[in-house]
Short mmCIF file of C-alpha atoms in Angstrom, two decimals:
data_model
loop_
_atom_site.label_atom_id
_atom_site.label_comp_id
_atom_site.label_asym_id
_atom_site.label_seq_id
_atom_site.Cartn_x
_atom_site.Cartn_y
_atom_site.Cartn_z
CA MET A 1 5.18 -62.19 80.27
CA ARG A 2 3.33 -58.93 80.52
CA VAL A 3 5.91 -57.21 78.28
CA ALA A 4 5.53 -59.93 75.60
CA GLY A 5 1.77 -59.66 75.83
CA ASP A 6 1.85 -55.86 75.45
CA ARG A 7 4.16 -56.26 72.43
CA ARG A 8 1.73 -58.60 70.70
CA VAL A 9 -1.08 -56.16 71.37
CA ALA A 10 0.99 -53.31 69.95
CA VAL A 11 1.89 -55.25 66.80
CA ALA A 12 -1.72 -56.18 66.29
CA ALA A 13 -2.73 -52.57 66.84
CA ALA A 14 -0.20 -51.40 64.22
CA ILE A 15 -1.58 -53.83 61.66
CA VAL A 16 -5.20 -53.05 62.26
CA SER A 17 -4.55 -49.32 62.38
CA GLY A 18 -3.56 -49.49 58.72
CA ILE A 19 -6.94 -51.00 57.95
CA LEU A 20 -9.36 -49.34 60.32
CA GLY A 21 -7.51 -46.06 61.11
CA LEU A 22 -5.24 -44.72 63.79
CA GLY A 23 -8.05 -44.77 66.39
CA ALA A 24 -7.94 -48.50 66.47
CA THR A 25 -4.50 -48.42 68.05
CA ALA A 26 -5.71 -46.81 71.23
CA TRP A 27 -8.60 -49.24 71.62
CA LEU A 28 -6.38 -52.30 71.21
CA ALA A 29 -3.50 -50.98 73.33
CA SER A 30 -5.90 -50.21 76.18
CA GLY A 31 -7.21 -53.76 76.02
CA ARG A 32 -10.72 -52.55 75.09
CA SER A 33 -12.99 -54.42 72.72
CA TYR A 34 -14.92 -52.54 70.07
CA ASP A 35 -17.91 -53.61 67.96
CA ALA A 36 -17.48 -52.00 64.57
CA GLY A 37 -20.86 -53.25 63.50
CA THR A 38 -21.76 -54.29 59.94
CA LEU A 39 -22.13 -52.25 56.89
CA PRO A 40 -25.39 -52.45 54.98
CA SER A 41 -25.06 -54.56 51.82
CA VAL A 42 -24.83 -52.53 48.63
CA ALA A 43 -26.42 -54.06 45.52
CA ALA A 44 -24.61 -52.90 42.38
CA ALA A 45 -26.43 -53.54 39.15
CA PRO A 46 -24.29 -55.28 36.48
CA PRO A 47 -23.11 -52.98 33.71
CA GLU A 48 -24.55 -55.32 31.06
CA VAL A 49 -27.76 -57.32 30.67
CA ALA A 50 -27.99 -60.65 28.80
CA GLU A 51 -30.66 -61.96 26.51
CA GLN A 52 -30.50 -65.55 25.29
CA VAL A 53 -32.33 -66.82 22.23
CA SER A 54 -31.77 -69.89 20.06
CA LEU A 55 -31.91 -70.76 16.39
CA ARG A 56 -35.23 -72.16 15.18
CA ARG A 57 -35.55 -74.87 12.56
CA GLY A 58 -34.63 -73.39 9.17
CA GLN A 59 -33.38 -70.10 10.67
CA THR A 60 -29.89 -68.78 9.86
CA LEU A 61 -27.64 -66.74 12.09
CA GLY A 62 -28.14 -63.73 9.79
CA SER A 63 -31.88 -63.86 10.10
CA LEU A 64 -31.53 -64.22 13.89
CA PHE A 65 -29.45 -61.05 13.94
CA LEU A 66 -32.16 -59.37 11.77
CA ALA A 67 -34.84 -60.36 14.29
CA ALA A 68 -32.75 -58.62 16.93
CA SER A 69 -33.15 -55.31 15.02
CA LEU A 70 -29.45 -55.03 14.24
CA SER A 71 -28.41 -52.73 11.39
CA THR A 72 -27.23 -54.17 8.08
CA ASP A 73 -23.67 -53.06 8.71
CA GLU A 74 -23.63 -54.60 12.14
CA ARG A 75 -25.08 -57.88 10.86
CA VAL A 76 -22.39 -58.07 8.14
CA ASP A 77 -19.63 -57.27 10.61
CA LEU A 78 -20.92 -59.88 13.14
CA LEU A 79 -21.22 -62.62 10.46
CA SER A 80 -17.79 -61.83 9.15
CA ALA A 81 -16.24 -62.03 12.65
CA PHE A 82 -18.05 -65.29 13.37
CA GLY A 83 -16.92 -66.71 10.02
CA GLU A 84 -13.31 -66.38 11.20
CA ARG A 85 -14.04 -69.13 13.79
CA ALA A 86 -16.82 -71.30 12.48
CA ASN A 87 -19.13 -71.85 9.51
CA PRO A 88 -22.47 -70.15 10.15
CA ARG A 89 -24.14 -72.48 7.66
CA ARG A 90 -23.42 -75.51 9.91
CA LEU A 91 -25.31 -74.20 12.92
CA VAL A 92 -28.26 -76.39 13.88
CA ALA A 93 -31.65 -75.64 15.37
CA GLY A 94 -31.42 -75.04 19.10
CA THR A 95 -27.98 -73.27 18.90
CA PRO A 96 -27.94 -70.85 21.88
CA VAL A 97 -27.10 -67.20 21.13
CA THR A 98 -26.62 -64.66 23.90
CA TYR A 99 -26.77 -60.89 23.35
CA TRP A 100 -24.99 -58.64 25.86
CA ARG A 101 -26.24 -55.01 25.96
CA ASP A 102 -25.11 -51.96 27.93
CA ARG A 103 -27.64 -51.44 30.70
CA ARG A 104 -27.65 -47.67 30.29
CA ASP A 105 -28.35 -47.26 26.56
CA GLY A 106 -29.02 -50.84 25.22
CA VAL A 107 -26.09 -50.78 22.81
CA LEU A 108 -24.91 -54.31 21.85
CA THR A 109 -21.50 -54.97 23.41
CA ALA A 110 -20.96 -58.71 22.84
CA VAL A 111 -22.55 -61.79 21.38
CA GLU A 112 -21.92 -65.49 22.32
CA VAL A 113 -22.77 -68.32 19.99
CA GLY A 114 -22.62 -71.84 21.46
CA LEU A 115 -21.15 -74.36 19.04
CA SER A 116 -21.24 -77.29 21.52
CA PRO A 117 -21.32 -77.87 25.24
CA ASP A 118 -17.54 -77.27 25.18
CA SER A 119 -16.97 -74.42 22.76
CA VAL A 120 -18.39 -70.95 22.33
CA VAL A 121 -17.62 -68.21 19.77
CA TYR A 122 -17.39 -64.91 21.60
CA LEU A 123 -17.91 -61.72 19.52
CA ASP A 124 -16.76 -58.52 21.13
CA ARG A 125 -17.25 -54.96 20.03
CA ALA A 126 -13.85 -53.15 19.66
CA ALA A 127 -12.78 -49.77 18.44
CA GLU A 128 -11.98 -51.14 14.96
CA GLY A 129 -15.16 -53.25 14.76
CA TRP A 130 -16.23 -56.70 15.87
CA THR A 131 -13.59 -59.25 16.93
CA SER A 132 -13.99 -62.97 17.63
CA ARG A 133 -12.34 -65.64 19.67
CA MET A 134 -13.04 -69.24 20.46
CA MET A 135 -13.69 -70.02 24.14
CA ARG A 136 -13.57 -73.48 25.65
CA THR A 137 -15.88 -74.33 28.51
CA PRO A 138 -13.87 -74.81 31.71
CA VAL A 139 -14.11 -78.07 33.58
CA VAL A 140 -13.10 -79.37 37.02
CA THR A 141 -12.21 -83.01 37.80
CA ASP A 142 -13.98 -84.80 40.62
CA THR A 143 -14.79 -88.34 41.79
CA VAL A 144 -18.30 -89.83 42.05
CA PHE A 145 -18.98 -92.83 44.27
CA PHE A 146 -22.29 -94.61 43.67
CA GLU A 147 -23.76 -97.92 44.70
CA GLY A 148 -27.17 -99.53 44.86
CA SER A 149 -29.17 -102.72 44.73
CA ILE A 150 -31.58 -103.74 41.99
CA ARG A 151 -35.30 -104.27 42.47
CA LEU A 152 -36.51 -104.34 38.87
CA SER A 153 -33.67 -103.61 36.39
CA LEU A 154 -30.20 -102.01 36.30
CA TRP A 155 -31.50 -99.22 34.00
CA MET A 156 -34.16 -98.19 36.59
CA ALA A 157 -31.69 -98.49 39.48
CA VAL A 158 -29.18 -96.12 37.84
CA MET A 159 -31.48 -93.77 35.93
CA GLY A 160 -34.01 -93.42 38.70
CA SER A 161 -31.67 -93.13 41.66
CA PRO A 162 -32.71 -90.09 43.80
CA SER A 163 -29.09 -89.52 44.88
CA LEU A 164 -27.90 -89.26 41.28
CA GLN A 165 -30.47 -86.68 40.20
CA PHE A 166 -27.80 -84.02 40.33
CA MET A 167 -26.32 -85.65 37.20
CA PRO A 168 -28.12 -85.06 33.83
CA SER A 169 -29.94 -88.14 32.58
CA GLY A 170 -27.54 -88.40 29.68
CA ASP A 171 -24.61 -88.66 32.03
CA ARG A 172 -26.36 -91.38 34.11
CA ALA A 173 -26.93 -93.25 30.81
CA LYS A 174 -23.16 -92.97 30.17
CA LEU A 175 -22.48 -94.52 33.63
CA LEU A 176 -24.80 -97.39 32.74
CA ASP A 177 -23.09 -97.93 29.43
CA GLY A 178 -19.69 -97.86 31.13
CA LEU A 179 -20.77 -100.63 33.53
CA ASP A 180 -22.19 -102.64 30.65
CA ARG A 181 -18.98 -102.38 28.60
CA ILE A 182 -16.87 -103.52 31.51
CA PHE A 183 -18.91 -106.52 32.67
CA GLN A 184 -20.57 -107.51 29.37
CA TRP A 185 -18.52 -110.69 29.09
CA GLU A 186 -19.56 -111.84 32.55
CA VAL A 187 -23.12 -110.60 33.02
CA ASP A 188 -25.85 -110.03 30.41
CA PHE A 189 -27.59 -106.99 31.88
CA HIS A 190 -30.70 -107.69 29.83
CA ARG A 191 -31.25 -111.35 30.79
CA GLN A 192 -29.20 -112.27 33.86
CA VAL A 193 -29.77 -109.42 36.27
CA GLN A 194 -32.25 -110.18 39.04
CA PRO A 195 -33.69 -108.53 42.14
CA GLY A 196 -31.05 -108.32 44.96
CA ASP A 197 -28.04 -107.86 42.61
CA SER A 198 -25.93 -104.90 43.62
CA TYR A 199 -23.19 -102.68 42.25
CA ARG A 200 -20.55 -100.27 43.48
CA VAL A 201 -18.69 -97.86 41.19
CA VAL A 202 -15.99 -95.19 41.42
CA LEU A 203 -16.05 -92.71 38.52
CA GLU A 204 -13.61 -89.91 37.68
CA ARG A 205 -15.13 -87.23 35.48
CA ALA A 206 -14.64 -83.76 34.08
CA VAL A 207 -17.57 -81.53 34.97
CA ARG A 208 -18.70 -78.35 33.25
CA PRO A 209 -20.11 -75.39 35.14
CA ASP A 210 -23.68 -76.47 34.32
CA GLY A 211 -23.00 -79.84 36.10
CA SER A 212 -22.85 -81.92 32.89
CA MET A 213 -19.97 -84.28 32.21
CA ARG A 214 -17.42 -83.85 29.41
CA GLY A 215 -17.00 -87.11 27.59
CA ASN A 216 -17.84 -90.44 29.24
CA GLY A 217 -15.69 -90.09 32.36
CA ARG A 218 -13.63 -93.09 33.48
CA ILE A 219 -14.66 -95.87 35.86
CA VAL A 220 -11.58 -96.59 37.83
CA ALA A 221 -13.02 -99.40 40.00
CA ALA A 222 -16.27 -101.31 39.84
CA GLU A 223 -17.99 -104.23 41.46
CA PHE A 224 -21.13 -106.04 40.31
CA VAL A 225 -22.71 -108.83 42.35
CA ASN A 226 -24.87 -111.09 40.24
CA ARG A 227 -26.76 -113.90 42.05
CA GLU A 228 -24.34 -113.63 45.03
CA THR A 229 -21.30 -113.93 42.71
CA PRO A 230 -19.07 -110.85 42.83
CA PHE A 231 -17.36 -109.49 39.68
CA ARG A 232 -14.69 -106.78 40.12
CA ALA A 233 -12.75 -104.73 37.60
CA PHE A 234 -9.99 -102.17 37.95
CA TRP A 235 -8.58 -99.75 35.34
CA PHE A 236 -4.88 -100.13 34.68
CA ASP A 237 -2.91 -97.93 32.26
CA ALA A 238 0.66 -99.32 32.25
CA SER A 239 2.06 -96.92 29.68
CA GLY A 240 0.27 -93.81 31.01
CA ASP A 241 -1.03 -92.91 27.52
CA GLY A 242 -4.73 -93.35 28.35
CA GLU A 243 -5.00 -96.61 26.43
CA GLY A 244 -5.41 -98.85 29.47
CA ALA A 245 -7.84 -101.72 30.09
CA TYR A 246 -9.77 -103.39 32.85
CA TYR A 247 -8.54 -106.41 34.84
CA ASP A 248 -9.89 -108.56 37.61
CA PRO A 249 -8.04 -108.76 41.04
CA GLU A 250 -5.88 -111.56 39.67
CA GLY A 251 -4.58 -109.46 36.83
CA ARG A 252 -6.56 -111.15 34.14
CA SER A 253 -8.18 -109.05 31.43
CA VAL A 254 -11.92 -108.81 31.80
CA GLN A 255 -12.16 -107.73 28.10
CA ARG A 256 -12.24 -110.08 25.14
CA GLN A 257 -11.32 -109.72 21.49
CA PHE A 258 -14.89 -108.61 20.63
CA LEU A 259 -17.39 -106.38 22.36
CA LEU A 260 -20.61 -108.31 22.80
CA LYS A 261 -22.56 -105.56 21.07
CA PRO A 262 -21.86 -102.61 18.80
CA LEU A 263 -24.20 -100.15 20.51
CA GLU A 264 -24.64 -98.65 23.91
CA TYR A 265 -27.16 -100.27 26.31
CA ARG A 266 -29.98 -101.19 23.89
CA ARG A 267 -32.90 -103.59 23.47
CA ILE A 268 -32.47 -106.70 21.29
CA SER A 269 -35.38 -107.00 18.89
CA SER A 270 -34.29 -110.15 17.10
CA ARG A 271 -31.59 -112.83 17.58
CA VAL A 272 -29.80 -115.29 15.28
CA ARG A 273 -32.35 -117.90 14.02
CA SER A 274 -32.24 -120.62 11.49
CA ALA A 275 -35.73 -119.56 10.27
CA ARG A 276 -37.57 -116.28 10.79
CA PHE A 277 -40.56 -114.79 8.96
CA HIS A 278 -39.16 -111.78 7.09
CA PRO A 279 -41.42 -108.73 7.66
CA VAL A 280 -40.64 -107.20 4.23
CA LEU A 281 -40.20 -110.22 1.97
CA ARG A 282 -43.09 -112.00 3.67
CA THR A 283 -41.30 -115.34 3.64
CA TRP A 284 -39.42 -117.63 6.00
CA ARG A 285 -35.59 -117.33 5.84
CA ALA A 286 -32.59 -117.58 8.15
CA HIS A 287 -31.75 -114.55 10.24
CA ASN A 288 -27.94 -114.53 10.50
CA GLY A 289 -27.44 -111.70 12.98
CA VAL A 290 -28.70 -109.77 15.97
CA ASP A 291 -30.99 -106.81 15.56
CA TYR A 292 -30.79 -103.87 18.04
CA ALA A 293 -33.69 -101.45 18.19
CA ALA A 294 -32.35 -97.87 18.30
CA ASP A 295 -33.09 -94.41 17.07
CA VAL A 296 -31.77 -93.18 13.76
CA GLY A 297 -28.34 -91.52 14.18
CA VAL A 298 -27.23 -93.56 17.23
CA PRO A 299 -23.48 -94.26 16.85
CA VAL A 300 -22.43 -97.82 15.94
CA MET A 301 -19.11 -99.12 17.22
CA ALA A 302 -16.64 -101.58 15.74
CA THR A 303 -16.75 -104.56 18.12
CA ALA A 304 -13.05 -105.33 17.49
CA GLY A 305 -10.08 -103.83 15.67
CA GLY A 306 -9.64 -104.77 12.01
CA VAL A 307 -9.60 -103.67 8.45
CA VAL A 308 -12.70 -102.39 6.57
CA THR A 309 -13.39 -104.64 3.56
CA HIS A 310 -16.70 -102.99 2.47
CA ARG A 311 -18.26 -99.59 3.01
CA GLY A 312 -21.34 -98.75 0.99
CA TRP A 313 -24.62 -100.08 -0.38
CA SER A 314 -25.19 -103.85 -0.29
CA GLY A 315 -28.75 -104.86 -1.44
CA GLY A 316 -31.12 -105.69 1.32
CA TYR A 317 -28.45 -104.73 3.89
CA GLY A 318 -28.69 -101.13 2.79
CA ASN A 319 -25.68 -99.21 3.87
CA LEU A 320 -23.22 -101.77 5.13
CA VAL A 321 -19.82 -101.77 6.78
CA GLU A 322 -17.86 -105.10 6.80
CA ILE A 323 -14.69 -105.48 8.87
CA ARG A 324 -12.13 -108.32 8.73
CA HIS A 325 -10.49 -109.23 12.04
CA SER A 326 -7.85 -111.66 13.18
CA ASN A 327 -8.45 -115.45 13.73
CA GLY A 328 -10.81 -115.60 10.67
CA PHE A 329 -13.50 -113.30 12.11
CA VAL A 330 -15.66 -110.94 10.04
CA THR A 331 -18.37 -108.56 11.36
CA ARG A 332 -21.12 -106.75 9.43
CA TYR A 333 -23.10 -103.66 10.35
CA ALA A 334 -26.20 -103.11 8.25
CA HIS A 335 -29.10 -100.63 7.54
CA LEU A 336 -26.83 -97.69 8.45
CA SER A 337 -27.96 -94.11 7.87
CA GLY A 338 -24.39 -92.93 7.42
CA PHE A 339 -20.75 -93.82 7.98
CA GLY A 340 -18.13 -92.77 10.54
CA ALA A 341 -15.28 -90.34 9.70
CA GLY A 342 -12.39 -92.06 8.00
CA VAL A 343 -14.27 -95.33 7.43
CA ALA A 344 -13.42 -96.55 3.94
CA ALA A 345 -12.50 -99.82 2.30
CA GLY A 346 -8.94 -100.65 3.34
CA ALA A 347 -8.97 -98.42 6.44
CA ARG A 348 -7.99 -99.83 9.79
CA VAL A 349 -10.38 -99.25 12.69
CA ARG A 350 -9.96 -99.89 16.43
CA GLN A 351 -12.32 -101.56 18.88
CA GLY A 352 -14.99 -99.11 20.01
CA GLN A 353 -14.48 -96.67 17.11
CA THR A 354 -17.65 -95.21 15.58
CA ILE A 355 -17.96 -96.76 12.10
CA GLY A 356 -21.51 -95.67 11.28
CA TYR A 357 -24.93 -94.62 12.52
CA VAL A 358 -28.15 -96.45 13.00
CA GLY A 359 -30.72 -96.15 10.13
CA MET A 360 -33.35 -98.10 8.19
CA THR A 361 -31.80 -98.42 4.78
CA GLY A 362 -32.34 -101.56 2.65
CA LEU A 363 -34.97 -104.09 3.69
CA ALA A 364 -35.82 -102.60 7.09
CA THR A 365 -39.29 -101.82 8.51
CA GLY A 366 -37.91 -99.49 11.21
CA PRO A 367 -34.74 -97.97 12.55
CA HIS A 368 -32.40 -100.64 13.90
CA LEU A 369 -28.92 -102.10 13.50
CA HIS A 370 -28.42 -105.60 12.08
CA TYR A 371 -25.12 -107.02 13.35
CA GLU A 372 -23.47 -110.21 12.11
CA LEU A 373 -20.44 -112.21 13.27
CA ARG A 374 -18.84 -114.86 11.07
CA ARG A 375 -15.78 -117.06 11.56
CA ASN A 376 -14.17 -118.71 8.54
CA GLY A 377 -17.41 -118.01 6.64
CA ARG A 378 -19.61 -119.72 9.24
CA VAL A 379 -22.35 -117.76 11.02
CA GLU A 380 -21.79 -117.35 14.73
CA ASP A 381 -24.18 -116.03 17.40
CA PRO A 382 -22.47 -112.88 18.87
CA LEU A 383 -24.36 -113.30 22.11
CA ASP A 384 -23.12 -116.87 22.74
CA ILE A 385 -19.62 -117.23 21.32
CA ARG A 386 -16.63 -117.02 23.65
CA THR A 387 -14.00 -115.05 21.84
CA PRO A 388 -10.31 -115.02 22.94
CA PRO A 389 -9.57 -112.93 26.11
CA GLY A 390 -7.26 -109.97 26.23
CA ASP A 391 -3.73 -110.21 27.47
CA PRO A 392 -3.11 -110.33 31.24
CA ILE A 393 -0.92 -107.89 33.23
CA PRO A 394 2.66 -108.32 31.87
CA ASP A 395 5.08 -109.68 34.43
CA ALA A 396 7.23 -106.59 34.23
CA MET A 397 4.20 -104.42 35.23
CA TRP A 398 3.15 -106.57 38.18
CA PRO A 399 4.63 -104.39 40.90
CA LEU A 400 2.92 -101.22 39.56
CA TRP A 401 -0.32 -103.23 39.03
CA GLU A 402 -0.28 -104.41 42.65
CA GLU A 403 0.15 -100.81 43.84
CA GLN A 404 -2.77 -99.54 41.73
CA LEU A 405 -4.90 -102.57 42.66
CA ALA A 406 -4.49 -101.68 46.34
CA GLU A 407 -5.63 -98.13 45.54
CA GLY A 408 -8.65 -99.43 43.67
CA ARG A 409 -9.66 -101.77 46.51
CA ALA A 410 -9.38 -98.84 48.92
CA LEU A 411 -11.67 -96.74 46.68
CA LEU A 412 -14.30 -99.48 46.63
CA ALA A 413 -14.14 -99.64 50.43
CA SER A 414 -14.25 -95.84 50.78
CA PRO A 415 -16.50 -94.23 53.42
CA ALA A 416 -17.77 -92.05 50.60
CA PHE A 417 -20.23 -94.84 49.84
CA VAL A 418 -22.22 -93.84 52.96
CA PRO A 419 -25.26 -92.17 51.35
CA ARG A 420 -25.45 -88.38 51.69
CA VAL A 421 -28.23 -85.89 50.96
CA SER A 422 -26.31 -83.20 49.26
CA PRO A 423 -27.51 -82.64 45.64
CA GLY A 424 -24.77 -81.18 43.50
CA ALA A 425 -21.94 -82.32 45.76
CA ALA A 426 -18.81 -83.57 44.09
CA VAL A 427 -18.80 -86.90 45.99
CA VAL A 428 -22.10 -88.70 46.41
CA ALA A 429 -23.50 -92.24 46.84
CA GLU A 430 -26.28 -93.93 44.97
CA GLY A 431 -29.16 -95.43 46.91
CA ALA A 432 -32.71 -96.45 46.06
CA GLU A 433 -33.95 -96.91 42.48
CA GLY A 434 -36.90 -95.37 40.83
CA GLY A 435 -38.23 -94.04 37.55
CA ALA A 436 -39.23 -95.94 34.45
CA GLU A 437 -37.22 -97.69 31.74
CA PRO A 438 -37.80 -96.16 28.29
CA GLN A 439 -38.81 -98.47 25.52
CA ASP A 440 -37.15 -98.41 22.10
CA GLU A 441 -39.49 -98.96 19.17
CA GLN A 442 -38.66 -101.22 16.23
#
């Protein structure tokens, strides 16, 4: 045993000697220990320094370069290189621009122009002049577990949760909208939620380096308990093409033919009424739709798939999109400030597609969306009608569904729901609520 031990020491000595020097062999072979100590840290200054500015309202990229004291030739070369990747005339106020300069002489070595949270045009000085390339912001995929109980409102519970403060407020709003979309046919989050209700959600997301989320993420399993009645939903994508849907534990679709509302989580300012005093015409008349108070520019979604029958101006409706659906249904979206890409008379749209943007065109006193639902020409209340449900899990997919259902149940029972105090961690749990609910103005 002594021979084997000595051999191990000799081998270790041979390895370390290549790193620390030949003297280490003698210390190890003799069985001695040696404290090499620690080297003092050396701070090396980066070769370049960065300066970030942003476009002001009405400012062009060229004038921004001029303010940076760049020569005329350099400005022309930079704009030419940038134009190979993007249109400088389409940059908006607030666009971030970063200058990289050599620390020694201050010479400009690179410029970054942020087009969006996910894309940056990188301009680099080369021997033959300035070159450009498009860079996409890298992301990592993680899973967020969050749960909580409601004291005042679902909005305040999610937006004000201390354990979700590591997520930007816009991302928390996306979580709230995701919950609303899943359970909208079972629970009216504006009228039916009461203190003591609770929720539990598992979210998969793609995260940028700054902690923000790319896209809306995907809720893979969720539970909402309303007045002691639990509602559960699990994502299932039978074809694997990303076009899945949500089902309850019995394999029934929790979605219906129509979304209950064409906007994200918003305040209702007026409902369907047989008689309402019109604020512009100053007379009593029927109000055949639901009004949603929202800011100008908020995207408007088609509540169901169908064919566009009107896209354009329509009297008091202002800019209007009308869509014909199956089973005799027609929806209208009025007072729009603009229209979604590809939305034209005769075009087919899918459920959830952006078909326009909130505005105040036509007879409107403030920015809002007027939404109507008709069936065979008869006005229906979108908030009360029970439209046909989606298809259940096909029999052929049942074995795969049961396997994924078991995974979803396990996620909802995960120990990760035990609250942690680790801001910025990839896996967290939501706890107490706080904050204040913002108020939309009509």
